[in-house]
mmCIF file of C-alpha atoms and ligand atoms in Angstrom:
data_model
loop_
_atom_site.group_PDB
_atom_site.id
_atom_site.type_symbol
_atom_site.label_atom_id
_atom_site.label_comp_id
_atom_site.label_asym_id
_atom_site.label_seq_id
_atom_site.Cartn_x
_atom_site.Cartn_y
_atom_site.Cartn_z
ATOM 1 C CA UNK A 1 80.630 48.781 138.695
ATOM 2 C CA UNK A 2 77.079 48.647 139.780
ATOM 3 C CA UNK A 3 76.837 45.354 141.656
ATOM 4 C CA UNK A 4 79.298 42.944 143.232
ATOM 5 C CA UNK A 5 78.166 39.591 144.564
ATOM 6 C CA UNK A 6 79.872 38.827 147.868
ATOM 7 C CA UNK A 7 80.807 35.264 148.793
ATOM 8 C CA UNK A 8 78.318 35.460 151.705
ATOM 9 C CA UNK A 9 75.427 35.963 149.277
ATOM 10 C CA UNK A 10 74.990 39.688 149.875
ATOM 11 C CA UNK A 11 74.956 41.864 146.770
ATOM 12 C CA UNK A 12 77.023 45.039 147.149
ATOM 13 C CA UNK A 13 75.335 47.732 145.076
ATOM 14 C CA UNK A 14 77.107 50.819 143.772
ATOM 15 C CA UNK A 15 74.532 52.973 142.057
ATOM 16 C CA UNK A 16 74.843 56.282 143.896
ATOM 17 C CA UNK A 17 77.442 58.617 145.429
ATOM 18 C CA UNK A 18 78.743 58.830 148.995
ATOM 19 C CA UNK A 19 78.445 55.155 149.841
ATOM 20 C CA UNK A 20 79.674 54.398 153.391
ATOM 21 C CA UNK A 21 80.927 50.961 152.301
ATOM 22 C CA UNK A 22 83.000 52.155 149.335
ATOM 23 C CA UNK A 23 86.389 53.834 149.088
ATOM 24 C CA UNK A 24 88.852 54.846 146.422
ATOM 25 C CA UNK A 25 92.331 53.469 146.657
ATOM 26 C CA UNK A 26 95.390 55.233 145.277
ATOM 27 C CA UNK A 27 98.336 52.871 145.440
ATOM 28 C CA UNK A 28 101.531 54.334 146.843
ATOM 29 C CA UNK A 29 103.473 53.222 143.775
ATOM 30 C CA UNK A 30 101.327 55.497 141.541
ATOM 31 C CA UNK A 31 100.707 58.235 144.096
ATOM 32 C CA UNK A 32 103.692 60.380 143.044
ATOM 33 C CA UNK A 33 102.913 59.827 139.375
ATOM 34 C CA UNK A 34 99.330 61.016 139.951
ATOM 35 C CA UNK A 35 100.366 64.164 141.818
ATOM 36 C CA UNK A 36 103.064 64.918 139.218
ATOM 37 C CA UNK A 37 100.372 64.797 136.525
ATOM 38 C CA UNK A 38 98.044 67.022 138.560
ATOM 39 C CA UNK A 39 100.908 69.462 139.010
ATOM 40 C CA UNK A 40 101.576 69.389 135.247
ATOM 41 C CA UNK A 41 97.892 70.219 134.625
ATOM 42 C CA UNK A 42 97.799 73.036 137.170
ATOM 43 C CA UNK A 43 101.172 74.660 136.535
ATOM 44 C CA UNK A 44 100.401 76.348 133.173
ATOM 45 C CA UNK A 45 97.035 77.524 134.503
ATOM 46 C CA UNK A 46 98.522 78.993 137.656
ATOM 47 C CA UNK A 47 101.284 80.664 135.669
ATOM 48 C CA UNK A 48 98.721 82.059 133.208
ATOM 49 C CA UNK A 49 96.464 83.235 136.005
ATOM 50 C CA UNK A 50 99.378 84.921 137.758
ATOM 51 C CA UNK A 51 100.239 86.742 134.540
ATOM 52 C CA UNK A 52 96.599 87.792 134.081
ATOM 53 C CA UNK A 53 96.918 86.942 130.401
ATOM 54 C CA UNK A 54 93.578 85.565 129.234
ATOM 55 C CA UNK A 55 95.080 84.385 125.951
ATOM 56 C CA UNK A 56 97.687 82.379 127.868
ATOM 57 C CA UNK A 57 94.917 80.864 129.989
ATOM 58 C CA UNK A 58 93.035 79.931 126.832
ATOM 59 C CA UNK A 59 96.226 78.397 125.433
ATOM 60 C CA UNK A 60 96.721 76.403 128.630
ATOM 61 C CA UNK A 61 93.208 75.026 128.220
ATOM 62 C CA UNK A 62 93.395 74.807 124.432
ATOM 63 C CA UNK A 63 93.551 71.045 124.387
ATOM 64 C CA UNK A 64 90.044 70.795 125.812
ATOM 65 C CA UNK A 65 86.600 71.078 124.316
ATOM 66 C CA UNK A 66 85.492 74.697 123.820
ATOM 67 C CA UNK A 67 81.990 73.892 125.092
ATOM 68 C CA UNK A 68 83.068 73.556 128.741
ATOM 69 C CA UNK A 69 84.103 76.279 131.162
ATOM 70 C CA UNK A 70 87.752 76.417 132.211
ATOM 71 C CA UNK A 71 86.864 75.182 135.711
ATOM 72 C CA UNK A 72 84.846 72.292 134.275
ATOM 73 C CA UNK A 73 87.688 71.380 131.919
ATOM 74 C CA UNK A 74 90.209 71.351 134.716
ATOM 75 C CA UNK A 75 87.923 69.256 136.918
ATOM 76 C CA UNK A 76 87.387 66.803 134.062
ATOM 77 C CA UNK A 77 91.140 66.493 133.454
ATOM 78 C CA UNK A 78 91.990 65.914 137.097
ATOM 79 C CA UNK A 79 89.072 63.515 137.560
ATOM 80 C CA UNK A 80 90.266 61.599 134.525
ATOM 81 C CA UNK A 81 93.819 61.378 135.879
ATOM 82 C CA UNK A 82 92.463 60.163 139.206
ATOM 83 C CA UNK A 83 90.129 57.569 137.701
ATOM 84 C CA UNK A 84 93.000 56.165 135.600
ATOM 85 C CA UNK A 85 95.065 55.579 138.745
ATOM 86 C CA UNK A 86 92.563 54.704 141.462
ATOM 87 C CA UNK A 87 91.014 51.405 142.378
ATOM 88 C CA UNK A 88 87.847 50.761 144.351
ATOM 89 C CA UNK A 89 87.349 48.984 147.647
ATOM 90 C CA UNK A 90 84.051 47.818 149.135
ATOM 91 C CA UNK A 91 83.162 46.488 152.552
ATOM 92 C CA UNK A 92 80.353 43.954 152.594
ATOM 93 C CA UNK A 93 77.735 45.224 155.030
ATOM 94 C CA UNK A 94 76.685 41.667 155.779
ATOM 95 C CA UNK A 95 79.927 39.739 156.429
ATOM 96 C CA UNK A 96 82.414 42.657 156.691
ATOM 97 C CA UNK A 97 84.568 41.137 153.935
ATOM 98 C CA UNK A 98 86.732 43.750 152.218
ATOM 99 C CA UNK A 99 86.816 43.692 148.430
ATOM 100 C CA UNK A 100 89.758 45.398 146.723
ATOM 101 C CA UNK A 101 89.897 46.011 142.994
ATOM 102 C CA UNK A 102 93.029 44.715 141.332
ATOM 103 C CA UNK A 103 95.169 47.335 139.610
ATOM 104 C CA UNK A 104 94.179 47.926 135.961
ATOM 105 C CA UNK A 105 91.460 45.305 136.188
ATOM 106 C CA UNK A 106 87.750 44.984 136.788
ATOM 107 C CA UNK A 107 88.414 42.024 139.121
ATOM 108 C CA UNK A 108 88.135 42.218 142.899
ATOM 109 C CA UNK A 109 89.949 40.237 145.570
ATOM 110 C CA UNK A 110 88.335 39.664 148.965
ATOM 111 C CA UNK A 111 89.825 39.799 152.456
ATOM 112 C CA UNK A 112 88.075 38.427 155.503
ATOM 113 C CA UNK A 113 88.317 40.295 158.821
ATOM 114 C CA UNK A 114 89.547 38.395 161.821
ATOM 115 C CA UNK A 115 86.397 39.019 163.843
ATOM 116 C CA UNK A 116 83.457 41.285 164.469
ATOM 117 C CA UNK A 117 80.378 42.534 162.714
ATOM 118 C CA UNK A 118 80.043 45.171 160.011
ATOM 119 C CA UNK A 119 82.483 47.911 160.999
ATOM 120 C CA UNK A 120 81.858 50.615 158.393
ATOM 121 C CA UNK A 121 85.624 50.708 158.011
ATOM 122 C CA UNK A 122 85.321 52.633 154.725
ATOM 123 C CA UNK A 123 82.798 55.162 156.059
ATOM 124 C CA UNK A 124 83.922 58.753 156.675
ATOM 125 C CA UNK A 125 82.753 58.455 160.277
ATOM 126 C CA UNK A 126 82.554 54.847 161.400
ATOM 127 C CA UNK A 127 81.282 55.663 164.868
ATOM 128 C CA UNK A 128 83.213 52.713 166.172
ATOM 129 C CA UNK A 129 86.173 53.169 168.475
ATOM 130 C CA UNK A 130 89.487 51.763 167.377
ATOM 131 C CA UNK A 131 90.122 48.245 168.476
ATOM 132 C CA UNK A 132 93.853 47.730 168.239
ATOM 133 C CA UNK A 133 94.701 45.010 170.692
HETATM 134 ZN ZN1 ZN B 201 79.602 39.464 152.385
#
C-alpha cells in the first residue's frame, strides 16, 4: 500500500517507515497461530545453538537460501510469518477516521471517531492524555 484516499479527501501516504498514523494489527484469533509458528522456527535453532553443533545449525537453516546469513534468514522467516498474519491500520491525519485492513484482503474499512481532532492514536507517543469519560 502506498496511498489510501480517505473519505474526507485527504490522501494517506505510506511510502516510508515509522509512520505515526500507521499500525500493524495482529488479530487475536491468529495470535496464537503466529507465535506457535515463530516458536517452531526458533526451536531447532535454539536447540542447535545449545548443542554448539554448527552442522545442526546449518541443517536447521537448510531450507533457506545459502546467500543470506543465518540471522538474516531467521529475520526473513519471522517477518514473512508476521506479514502473512498482520493487517494494517491507518489514522487519517485530517479527519481522524481509522482505516482497518480486512483480513486476507487489500480492502480497508473506515471507522469514524465520536469527536475530536487528529489524535495520533496509532503513534508510539501520542502526547495526548487519555480521555475516557
Ligand atoms: Zn480523512
